[in-house]
Amino acid sequence: MQHAQKKIGIIGAGLVGTLLAIYLKKAGHTVHVFDRSDDIRTIEFSGRSINLAISTRGWKTLDDVSIGDEIRAIAIPMDKRAIHTINGELNYQKYGMKGESIYSISRGGLNRKIIDIAEERGVQFFFNQKIWDVSLEDATIYIGETEKGDWQAHTYDIIFGADGAFSRVRHRMQRQNRFNYSQNFLPIGYKELKIPANADHTHKIDKNSFHIWPRGEYMLIALANEDGSFTCTLFMPFEGENSFEQIDTEEKVAAFFEKNFPDTKELIPELLKDYFSNPTSSLVTTQCYPWTYKDKVALIGDAAHAIVPFYGQGMNAGFEDITELYNQMMNWGDNWIEVFKNYQEKRKPNADAIAELSFRNFMEMSTKTADKQFHLQKKIEARFTEKYPGKWLPLYDRVTFSLNPYVDALAIGDLQKSIMDEVMLQPDIEEKWDSEEIEQLILSKLL
């Protein structure tokens, strides 16, 4: 569908804002992207990152503007979890029922690549631009060196707020009557660590696995990078016995890792340096509504729905926002009132659903992945899925390897959980897990 050319301003040159710019440019609009930080292509990006995992939803959005293959060239497929037990054993858990993979990629590397592509396609970027306010009625942004100094006004036909969990655009929208907003911080924070490459630039551990050291209230994860290194993330409570507050000296850090992650001693040679030089960052879920104002302003990605990272869906969900927005643009053409109305009505329930799923998945990653009963449950589900693929798809596959709405995944996942809870309580389940009796029990609950 042809669109009248609009002058569109996007606030935020992160992943979602930049990919959105590519879509809007494809539709024929003039697109300017503003960011308060330096151009990420000119700086070293490290110290507070969690590597990204691209899955089916994200690939669809990238492929729909023909850049997926360029991104696959710098991404590393991971077809399984590698569970590092405290006694040194290594257990593998395949991800998809059909051998699917999620893909590890550094946030900085992906962001640089997408900005390059956007510029090649005609998007203009303006870095080091501090935006202090937004006029919703006439889509004007105000830029200045300081909050109290002189501001320059830049007026657009439409503004998108893609400026993250602490969005300045959303902050302005919050001053409206009947605007709902909430934020919830986890008592758990995270800190970036690093496994360097071998001398020959190979990886020290399997690059095609998502590595997890599950330890209950705290855990360590590692995802591979192209250069042979791994970005590690330590998740741990801010306060309490095993916490960032208590583990505050080199001696305590060394003892904590020796006790809880003994197999990382040779893997993380700069542990103490990384631990004390990298910041301890927080994890927040934000929810709000409405996401749009008339036909002038819309929120997208984390600005509308920041989530915790434990399902690996934050970026994928943000990219799926773009897919839905573009679908509505194709449906409604220049009627931006309807575009925005349908976009937010479609995406809001799904954003809430993946926020809930992400919150729940911390327990699976940090505790259940090391539990024998959990492994047995996964075997039962895999066997049943293989035999009755039309009747059962595990929740992880439904979220990660399908385009099914998140809200459906949550509802169906809750039903499946109730069934599996009953299955796992059956006497002698360890001996009869693959029996006709268990199969019929599951079938009876699905009728």
Tab-separated table of C-alpha atoms in Angstrom:
chain	number	residue	atom	x	y	z
A	1	MET	CA	0.000	0.000	0.000
A	2	GLN	CA	1.303	3.474	-0.909
A	3	HIS	CA	1.770	5.911	1.945
A	4	ALA	CA	1.965	9.697	1.960
A	5	GLN	CA	5.504	10.557	2.970
A	6	LYS	CA	5.787	11.585	6.608
A	7	LYS	CA	8.651	13.174	8.492
A	8	ILE	CA	9.221	10.792	11.393
A	9	GLY	CA	11.477	11.182	14.427
A	10	ILE	CA	12.612	8.166	16.426
A	11	ILE	CA	14.026	8.664	19.904
A	12	GLY	CA	16.573	5.939	20.646
A	13	ALA	CA	19.194	4.401	18.345
A	14	GLY	CA	19.143	1.014	20.031
A	15	LEU	CA	18.127	-2.207	18.347
A	16	VAL	CA	14.384	-1.600	18.152
A	17	GLY	CA	14.601	2.075	17.216
A	18	THR	CA	17.117	1.431	14.449
A	19	LEU	CA	15.267	-1.549	12.968
A	20	LEU	CA	12.014	0.434	13.120
A	21	ALA	CA	13.775	3.172	11.139
A	22	ILE	CA	14.608	0.658	8.399
A	23	TYR	CA	10.937	-0.352	8.184
A	24	LEU	CA	9.690	3.226	8.078
A	25	LYS	CA	12.233	4.114	5.406
A	26	LYS	CA	11.051	1.109	3.397
A	27	ALA	CA	7.517	2.552	3.557
A	28	GLY	CA	8.799	5.773	1.969
A	29	HIS	CA	9.100	8.081	4.965
A	30	THR	CA	11.848	10.518	5.947
A	31	VAL	CA	13.350	9.126	9.134
A	32	HIS	CA	15.581	10.826	11.716
A	33	VAL	CA	16.911	8.879	14.703
A	34	PHE	CA	18.114	10.711	17.821
A	35	ASP	CA	20.168	9.258	20.664
A	36	ARG	CA	21.607	10.894	23.760
A	37	SER	CA	24.744	8.725	23.697
A	38	ASP	CA	27.784	8.578	21.438
A	39	ASP	CA	27.614	6.624	18.198
A	40	ILE	CA	28.045	3.042	19.394
A	41	ARG	CA	30.251	2.347	16.388
A	42	THR	CA	32.918	4.677	17.803
A	43	ILE	CA	33.086	3.350	21.358
A	44	GLU	CA	33.919	0.133	23.181
A	45	PHE	CA	30.670	-1.489	24.295
A	46	SER	CA	31.181	-3.608	27.409
A	47	GLY	CA	30.691	-3.842	31.131
A	48	ARG	CA	26.911	-4.009	31.489
A	49	SER	CA	25.598	-6.303	28.788
A	50	ILE	CA	23.772	-9.590	28.549
A	51	ASN	CA	24.359	-11.252	25.197
A	52	LEU	CA	21.258	-11.495	23.056
A	53	ALA	CA	19.559	-14.657	21.854
A	54	ILE	CA	17.781	-14.206	18.535
A	55	SER	CA	14.943	-16.654	17.949
A	56	THR	CA	12.071	-17.152	15.510
A	57	ARG	CA	10.187	-13.905	16.168
A	58	GLY	CA	13.310	-11.797	15.826
A	59	TRP	CA	14.422	-13.551	12.648
A	60	LYS	CA	11.031	-12.908	11.024
A	61	THR	CA	11.333	-9.168	11.577
A	62	LEU	CA	14.905	-9.124	10.274
A	63	ASP	CA	14.079	-11.321	7.276
A	64	ASP	CA	11.062	-9.212	6.290
A	65	VAL	CA	13.426	-6.347	5.409
A	66	SER	CA	16.000	-8.730	3.910
A	67	ILE	CA	18.748	-8.290	6.491
A	68	GLY	CA	18.444	-11.596	8.336
A	69	ASP	CA	21.266	-13.275	6.425
A	70	GLU	CA	23.658	-10.404	7.184
A	71	ILE	CA	22.916	-10.855	10.878
A	72	ARG	CA	23.190	-14.666	10.750
A	73	ALA	CA	26.743	-14.173	9.464
A	74	ILE	CA	27.745	-12.649	12.822
A	75	ALA	CA	25.571	-14.844	15.082
A	76	ILE	CA	26.378	-18.222	16.673
A	77	PRO	CA	23.708	-20.960	16.768
A	78	MET	CA	23.040	-22.602	20.141
A	79	ASP	CA	21.007	-25.808	19.930
A	80	LYS	CA	21.186	-26.772	23.601
A	81	ARG	CA	21.763	-25.768	27.179
A	82	ALA	CA	24.960	-26.918	28.855
A	83	ILE	CA	24.257	-27.316	32.570
A	84	HIS	CA	27.365	-27.057	34.779
A	85	THR	CA	26.651	-28.833	38.065
A	86	ILE	CA	28.447	-27.930	41.248
A	87	ASN	CA	30.284	-31.276	41.279
A	88	GLY	CA	31.759	-30.603	37.851
A	89	GLU	CA	29.418	-32.711	35.729
A	90	LEU	CA	28.194	-31.289	32.432
A	91	ASN	CA	24.669	-32.113	31.250
A	92	TYR	CA	23.159	-31.096	27.927
A	93	GLN	CA	19.515	-30.273	27.239
A	94	LYS	CA	18.432	-29.854	23.618
A	95	TYR	CA	16.302	-26.795	22.930
A	96	GLY	CA	13.833	-27.484	20.145
A	97	MET	CA	11.806	-30.586	19.398
A	98	LYS	CA	13.097	-30.423	15.807
A	99	GLY	CA	16.699	-29.477	16.471
A	100	GLU	CA	16.110	-25.704	16.370
A	101	SER	CA	18.662	-23.228	17.677
A	102	ILE	CA	18.643	-19.823	19.265
A	103	TYR	CA	21.469	-17.531	18.146
A	104	SER	CA	23.975	-15.750	20.365
A	105	ILE	CA	25.056	-12.278	19.317
A	106	SER	CA	26.606	-9.376	21.187
A	107	ARG	CA	24.298	-6.421	21.719
A	108	GLY	CA	26.976	-3.981	20.608
A	109	GLY	CA	27.882	-5.971	17.500
A	110	LEU	CA	24.253	-6.263	16.394
A	111	ASN	CA	23.524	-2.594	17.113
A	112	ARG	CA	26.522	-1.432	15.054
A	113	LYS	CA	25.523	-3.637	12.138
A	114	ILE	CA	21.906	-2.473	12.041
A	115	ILE	CA	22.915	1.202	12.233
A	116	ASP	CA	25.233	0.667	9.266
A	117	ILE	CA	22.406	-0.936	7.285
A	118	ALA	CA	19.956	1.823	8.236
A	119	GLU	CA	22.363	4.532	7.086
A	120	GLU	CA	22.936	2.704	3.798
A	121	ARG	CA	19.163	2.795	3.257
A	122	GLY	CA	18.887	6.517	3.881
A	123	VAL	CA	18.084	6.864	7.588
A	124	GLN	CA	19.742	9.870	9.261
A	125	PHE	CA	21.215	9.541	12.765
A	126	PHE	CA	21.918	12.303	15.289
A	127	PHE	CA	24.014	11.245	18.279
A	128	ASN	CA	24.799	13.097	21.521
A	129	GLN	CA	21.366	14.693	21.389
A	130	LYS	CA	19.810	15.058	24.836
A	131	ILE	CA	16.024	15.150	24.614
A	132	TRP	CA	14.413	16.774	27.635
A	133	ASP	CA	10.767	17.020	26.639
A	134	VAL	CA	8.223	16.098	23.981
A	135	SER	CA	5.090	17.941	22.925
A	136	LEU	CA	2.495	15.262	22.279
A	137	GLU	CA	-0.010	17.462	20.447
A	138	ASP	CA	2.333	18.531	17.655
A	139	ALA	CA	5.046	15.829	17.822
A	140	THR	CA	7.837	18.219	18.785
A	141	ILE	CA	10.989	17.151	20.576
A	142	TYR	CA	13.150	19.522	22.618
A	143	ILE	CA	16.911	19.060	22.611
A	144	GLY	CA	19.540	20.853	24.684
A	145	GLU	CA	22.810	20.449	26.512
A	146	THR	CA	21.184	20.650	29.950
A	147	GLU	CA	17.694	20.263	31.371
A	148	LYS	CA	17.606	23.915	32.468
A	149	GLY	CA	19.386	25.451	29.497
A	150	ASP	CA	18.262	26.552	26.056
A	151	TRP	CA	16.420	23.965	23.969
A	152	GLN	CA	16.016	23.524	20.238
A	153	ALA	CA	12.600	22.434	18.959
A	154	HIS	CA	12.303	19.818	16.194
A	155	THR	CA	8.783	19.162	14.923
A	156	TYR	CA	7.770	15.963	13.121
A	157	ASP	CA	4.613	14.429	11.759
A	158	ILE	CA	5.077	11.400	14.028
A	159	ILE	CA	7.416	10.548	16.908
A	160	PHE	CA	8.308	7.060	18.154
A	161	GLY	CA	9.723	6.547	21.627
A	162	ALA	CA	12.212	3.672	21.397
A	163	ASP	CA	14.358	4.968	24.228
A	164	GLY	CA	14.291	2.017	26.599
A	165	ALA	CA	13.009	1.119	30.045
A	166	PHE	CA	13.478	4.646	31.402
A	167	SER	CA	12.050	6.338	28.320
A	168	ARG	CA	11.918	10.132	28.212
A	169	VAL	CA	9.017	9.935	25.748
A	170	ARG	CA	7.032	7.675	28.065
A	171	HIS	CA	7.848	9.977	30.981
A	172	ARG	CA	6.105	12.764	29.078
A	173	MET	CA	3.121	10.536	28.277
A	174	GLN	CA	2.793	9.653	31.974
A	175	ARG	CA	1.694	13.219	32.657
A	176	GLN	CA	-1.545	12.553	30.795
A	177	ASN	CA	-4.774	11.838	32.603
A	178	ARG	CA	-5.610	8.109	32.847
A	179	PHE	CA	-2.176	6.871	31.835
A	180	ASN	CA	-1.333	3.649	33.666
A	181	TYR	CA	2.267	2.856	34.553
A	182	SER	CA	4.076	0.438	36.836
A	183	GLN	CA	7.641	-0.691	37.383
A	184	ASN	CA	8.898	-3.615	39.413
A	185	PHE	CA	12.558	-4.199	40.226
A	186	LEU	CA	13.750	-7.711	41.004
A	187	PRO	CA	15.809	-8.137	44.171
A	188	ILE	CA	18.376	-9.720	41.854
A	189	GLY	CA	21.021	-7.793	39.943
A	190	TYR	CA	23.605	-8.785	37.374
A	191	LYS	CA	27.264	-8.226	36.605
A	192	GLU	CA	29.140	-8.887	33.362
A	193	LEU	CA	32.212	-11.146	33.377
A	194	LYS	CA	34.227	-12.571	30.495
A	195	ILE	CA	35.732	-15.848	29.338
A	196	PRO	CA	38.523	-14.856	26.914
A	197	ALA	CA	39.368	-16.799	23.770
A	198	ASN	CA	42.208	-19.291	23.571
A	199	ALA	CA	45.496	-18.049	22.135
A	200	ASP	CA	44.450	-19.338	18.714
A	201	HIS	CA	41.090	-17.467	18.968
A	202	THR	CA	39.073	-20.646	19.530
A	203	HIS	CA	36.461	-20.999	22.261
A	204	LYS	CA	37.430	-22.517	25.625
A	205	ILE	CA	34.057	-24.297	25.959
A	206	ASP	CA	31.395	-25.409	23.482
A	207	LYS	CA	30.334	-22.338	21.519
A	208	ASN	CA	27.048	-23.895	20.369
A	209	SER	CA	25.633	-24.213	23.887
A	210	PHE	CA	23.944	-21.761	26.210
A	211	HIS	CA	26.038	-22.377	29.347
A	212	ILE	CA	24.286	-22.218	32.727
A	213	TRP	CA	25.679	-22.722	36.231
A	214	PRO	CA	22.350	-22.991	38.155
A	215	ARG	CA	22.657	-22.449	41.884
A	216	GLY	CA	19.164	-21.555	43.110
A	217	GLU	CA	19.052	-17.905	44.153
A	218	TYR	CA	22.033	-17.076	41.980
A	219	MET	CA	23.439	-18.361	38.714
A	220	LEU	CA	26.065	-17.748	36.055
A	221	ILE	CA	25.430	-17.889	32.303
A	222	ALA	CA	27.765	-17.664	29.295
A	223	LEU	CA	27.083	-17.034	25.598
A	224	ALA	CA	29.672	-17.219	22.831
A	225	ASN	CA	31.029	-14.346	20.779
A	226	GLU	CA	32.520	-14.438	17.294
A	227	ASP	CA	36.029	-13.620	18.515
A	228	GLY	CA	36.280	-16.793	20.600
A	229	SER	CA	35.299	-15.174	23.887
A	230	PHE	CA	32.145	-15.626	25.966
A	231	THR	CA	30.110	-12.902	27.615
A	232	CYS	CA	29.236	-14.167	31.096
A	233	THR	CA	26.558	-12.778	33.368
A	234	LEU	CA	26.406	-13.370	37.099
A	235	PHE	CA	22.871	-13.015	38.496
A	236	MET	CA	22.748	-12.645	42.266
A	237	PRO	CA	20.639	-10.940	44.961
A	238	PHE	CA	21.581	-7.407	45.891
A	239	GLU	CA	21.300	-8.235	49.593
A	240	GLY	CA	21.518	-11.314	51.809
A	241	GLU	CA	23.973	-14.104	52.521
A	242	ASN	CA	25.145	-14.697	48.952
A	243	SER	CA	24.756	-11.228	47.473
A	244	PHE	CA	26.551	-8.348	45.830
A	245	GLU	CA	26.320	-6.502	49.147
A	246	GLN	CA	28.094	-9.229	51.105
A	247	ILE	CA	30.615	-10.445	48.526
A	248	ASP	CA	32.564	-7.220	48.444
A	249	THR	CA	36.264	-8.089	48.748
A	250	GLU	CA	38.690	-9.953	46.512
A	251	GLU	CA	38.994	-12.709	49.103
A	252	LYS	CA	35.218	-13.162	49.313
A	253	VAL	CA	34.802	-13.202	45.523
A	254	ALA	CA	37.557	-15.780	45.084
A	255	ALA	CA	36.116	-17.980	47.835
A	256	PHE	CA	32.566	-17.664	46.477
A	257	PHE	CA	33.581	-18.758	42.982
A	258	GLU	CA	35.838	-21.531	44.289
A	259	LYS	CA	32.915	-22.950	46.255
A	260	ASN	CA	30.056	-22.410	43.784
A	261	PHE	CA	31.639	-22.275	40.320
A	262	PRO	CA	34.867	-24.271	40.740
A	263	ASP	CA	35.142	-25.174	37.045
A	264	THR	CA	35.405	-21.498	36.068
A	265	LYS	CA	38.760	-20.885	37.746
A	266	GLU	CA	40.748	-21.329	34.537
A	267	LEU	CA	37.957	-19.974	32.341
A	268	ILE	CA	37.698	-16.482	33.870
A	269	PRO	CA	41.284	-15.353	34.530
A	270	GLU	CA	40.258	-11.701	35.014
A	271	LEU	CA	37.472	-12.534	37.484
A	272	LEU	CA	38.513	-10.084	40.185
A	273	LYS	CA	39.200	-7.259	37.738
A	274	ASP	CA	35.858	-7.759	35.953
A	275	TYR	CA	33.913	-8.153	39.181
A	276	PHE	CA	35.088	-4.879	40.662
A	277	SER	CA	35.377	-2.768	37.505
A	278	ASN	CA	32.043	-3.682	35.902
A	279	PRO	CA	28.872	-2.174	37.377
A	280	THR	CA	26.165	-4.111	39.177
A	281	SER	CA	23.017	-3.517	37.141
A	282	SER	CA	19.344	-3.899	38.027
A	283	LEU	CA	16.516	-5.845	36.393
A	284	VAL	CA	13.164	-4.143	35.916
A	285	THR	CA	9.757	-4.918	34.447
A	286	THR	CA	7.794	-1.892	33.236
A	287	GLN	CA	4.214	-1.878	32.013
A	288	CYS	CA	2.088	0.990	30.768
A	289	TYR	CA	-0.982	1.906	28.706
A	290	PRO	CA	-1.852	3.521	26.377
A	291	TRP	CA	1.226	3.201	24.186
A	292	THR	CA	0.111	5.869	21.724
A	293	TYR	CA	-1.169	9.443	21.624
A	294	LYS	CA	-3.626	10.239	18.823
A	295	ASP	CA	-1.790	9.868	15.493
A	296	LYS	CA	1.317	11.679	16.761
A	297	VAL	CA	3.309	9.615	19.263
A	298	ALA	CA	3.849	5.898	19.930
A	299	LEU	CA	6.021	3.837	22.258
A	300	ILE	CA	7.742	0.679	21.086
A	301	GLY	CA	10.057	-1.979	22.555
A	302	ASP	CA	11.331	-1.500	26.112
A	303	ALA	CA	9.836	1.986	26.261
A	304	ALA	CA	6.424	0.294	26.218
A	305	HIS	CA	7.233	-2.979	27.995
A	306	ALA	CA	10.655	-3.649	29.512
A	307	ILE	CA	10.998	-7.247	30.761
A	308	VAL	CA	13.585	-9.291	32.638
A	309	PRO	CA	15.937	-11.331	30.409
A	310	PHE	CA	15.243	-14.879	31.558
A	311	TYR	CA	13.340	-16.022	28.472
A	312	GLY	CA	15.692	-14.323	26.029
A	313	GLN	CA	12.693	-12.556	24.495
A	314	GLY	CA	13.198	-8.852	25.236
A	315	MET	CA	14.689	-7.981	21.860
A	316	ASN	CA	12.547	-10.539	20.045
A	317	ALA	CA	9.393	-9.042	21.578
A	318	GLY	CA	10.511	-5.550	20.591
A	319	PHE	CA	11.163	-6.695	17.035
A	320	GLU	CA	7.732	-8.335	16.963
A	321	ASP	CA	6.257	-4.929	17.897
A	322	ILE	CA	7.740	-3.650	14.637
A	323	THR	CA	6.217	-6.521	12.668
A	324	GLU	CA	2.772	-5.769	14.095
A	325	LEU	CA	3.110	-2.028	13.569
A	326	TYR	CA	4.119	-2.549	9.951
A	327	ASN	CA	1.200	-4.955	9.421
A	328	GLN	CA	-1.167	-2.246	10.646
A	329	MET	CA	0.498	0.312	8.362
A	330	MET	CA	-0.176	-2.006	5.434
A	331	ASN	CA	-3.776	-2.492	6.585
A	332	TRP	CA	-4.658	1.144	7.278
A	333	GLY	CA	-2.379	3.169	5.028
A	334	ASP	CA	-2.339	6.828	6.044
A	335	ASN	CA	-4.952	6.415	8.785
A	336	TRP	CA	-2.434	6.575	11.625
A	337	ILE	CA	-5.171	6.787	14.244
A	338	GLU	CA	-6.239	3.250	13.287
A	339	VAL	CA	-2.642	2.098	12.814
A	340	PHE	CA	-1.760	3.107	16.365
A	341	LYS	CA	-5.042	1.924	17.889
A	342	ASN	CA	-4.770	-1.572	16.437
A	343	TYR	CA	-1.027	-1.814	17.075
A	344	GLN	CA	-1.352	-1.210	20.802
A	345	GLU	CA	-4.472	-3.355	21.174
A	346	LYS	CA	-2.716	-6.296	19.503
A	347	ARG	CA	0.597	-5.976	21.305
A	348	LYS	CA	-0.296	-4.960	24.866
A	349	PRO	CA	-1.720	-8.382	25.958
A	350	ASN	CA	1.247	-10.155	24.393
A	351	ALA	CA	3.721	-7.838	26.087
A	352	ASP	CA	2.105	-8.545	29.451
A	353	ALA	CA	2.199	-12.283	28.759
A	354	ILE	CA	5.916	-12.411	27.918
A	355	ALA	CA	6.663	-10.266	30.967
A	356	GLU	CA	4.998	-12.907	33.149
A	357	LEU	CA	6.702	-15.788	31.336
A	358	SER	CA	10.103	-14.113	31.643
A	359	PHE	CA	9.645	-13.559	35.359
A	360	ARG	CA	8.723	-17.226	35.873
A	361	ASN	CA	11.605	-18.571	33.791
A	362	PHE	CA	14.227	-17.421	36.280
A	363	MET	CA	13.204	-20.295	38.538
A	364	GLU	CA	13.514	-22.789	35.699
A	365	MET	CA	16.978	-21.578	34.726
A	366	SER	CA	18.407	-21.131	38.223
A	367	THR	CA	16.892	-24.167	39.950
A	368	LYS	CA	14.984	-26.629	37.805
A	369	THR	CA	17.601	-27.132	35.076
A	370	ALA	CA	19.696	-29.011	37.652
A	371	ASP	CA	16.753	-31.069	38.932
A	372	LYS	CA	16.360	-34.726	37.879
A	373	GLN	CA	12.558	-34.578	38.036
A	374	PHE	CA	12.602	-31.589	35.697
A	375	HIS	CA	14.749	-33.543	33.228
A	376	LEU	CA	12.321	-36.459	33.414
A	377	GLN	CA	9.361	-34.145	32.802
A	378	LYS	CA	11.085	-32.781	29.698
A	379	LYS	CA	11.609	-36.337	28.432
A	380	ILE	CA	7.919	-37.119	28.899
A	381	GLU	CA	6.915	-33.944	27.074
A	382	ALA	CA	9.350	-34.618	24.234
A	383	ARG	CA	8.059	-38.171	23.761
A	384	PHE	CA	4.431	-37.047	23.797
A	385	THR	CA	5.150	-34.176	21.379
A	386	GLU	CA	6.874	-36.535	18.970
A	387	LYS	CA	3.897	-38.910	19.012
A	388	TYR	CA	1.148	-36.264	19.058
A	389	PRO	CA	2.647	-33.096	17.507
A	390	GLY	CA	-0.802	-31.625	16.913
A	391	LYS	CA	-1.797	-31.965	20.550
A	392	TRP	CA	1.275	-30.777	22.473
A	393	LEU	CA	4.058	-28.265	21.920
A	394	PRO	CA	6.248	-27.539	24.954
A	395	LEU	CA	5.999	-24.003	26.286
A	396	TYR	CA	9.614	-23.155	25.454
A	397	ASP	CA	9.121	-24.156	21.822
A	398	ARG	CA	5.845	-22.251	21.642
A	399	VAL	CA	7.536	-19.063	22.894
A	400	THR	CA	10.908	-19.397	21.180
A	401	PHE	CA	10.433	-21.352	17.964
A	402	SER	CA	6.980	-20.254	16.821
A	403	LEU	CA	5.054	-17.110	15.971
A	404	ASN	CA	2.121	-18.067	18.190
A	405	PRO	CA	0.984	-15.073	20.271
A	406	TYR	CA	2.650	-14.870	23.669
A	407	VAL	CA	-0.764	-14.600	25.313
A	408	ASP	CA	-1.738	-17.995	23.858
A	409	ALA	CA	1.588	-19.487	24.915
A	410	LEU	CA	0.972	-18.361	28.494
A	411	ALA	CA	-2.572	-19.798	28.619
A	412	ILE	CA	-1.662	-23.105	26.963
A	413	GLY	CA	1.491	-23.327	29.051
A	414	ASP	CA	-0.552	-23.022	32.246
A	415	LEU	CA	-2.831	-25.861	31.095
A	416	GLN	CA	0.132	-28.045	30.205
A	417	LYS	CA	1.790	-27.314	33.535
A	418	SER	CA	-1.296	-28.445	35.435
A	419	ILE	CA	-1.297	-31.709	33.424
A	420	MET	CA	2.412	-32.337	33.955
A	421	ASP	CA	2.132	-31.582	37.666
A	422	GLU	CA	-0.402	-34.440	37.900
A	423	VAL	CA	1.730	-36.721	35.715
A	424	MET	CA	4.816	-36.217	37.862
A	425	LEU	CA	2.865	-37.213	40.984
A	426	GLN	CA	2.025	-40.638	39.559
A	427	PRO	CA	3.490	-43.552	41.584
A	428	ASP	CA	6.708	-44.968	40.096
A	429	ILE	CA	6.797	-42.285	37.379
A	430	GLU	CA	10.547	-42.888	36.963
A	431	GLU	CA	9.852	-46.458	35.786
A	432	LYS	CA	6.703	-45.916	33.729
A	433	TRP	CA	7.293	-42.461	32.264
A	434	ASP	CA	7.131	-43.803	28.700
A	435	SER	CA	4.208	-46.159	29.279
A	436	GLU	CA	0.790	-46.341	27.640
A	437	GLU	CA	-0.737	-45.460	31.020
A	438	ILE	CA	1.005	-42.064	31.179
A	439	GLU	CA	0.269	-41.382	27.535
A	440	GLN	CA	-3.452	-42.030	28.063
A	441	LEU	CA	-3.475	-39.867	31.194
A	442	ILE	CA	-2.141	-36.907	29.237
A	443	LEU	CA	-4.571	-37.515	26.381
A	444	SER	CA	-7.516	-37.641	28.777
A	445	LYS	CA	-6.589	-34.240	30.205
A	446	LEU	CA	-6.389	-32.672	26.753
A	447	LEU	CA	-9.916	-33.672	25.698
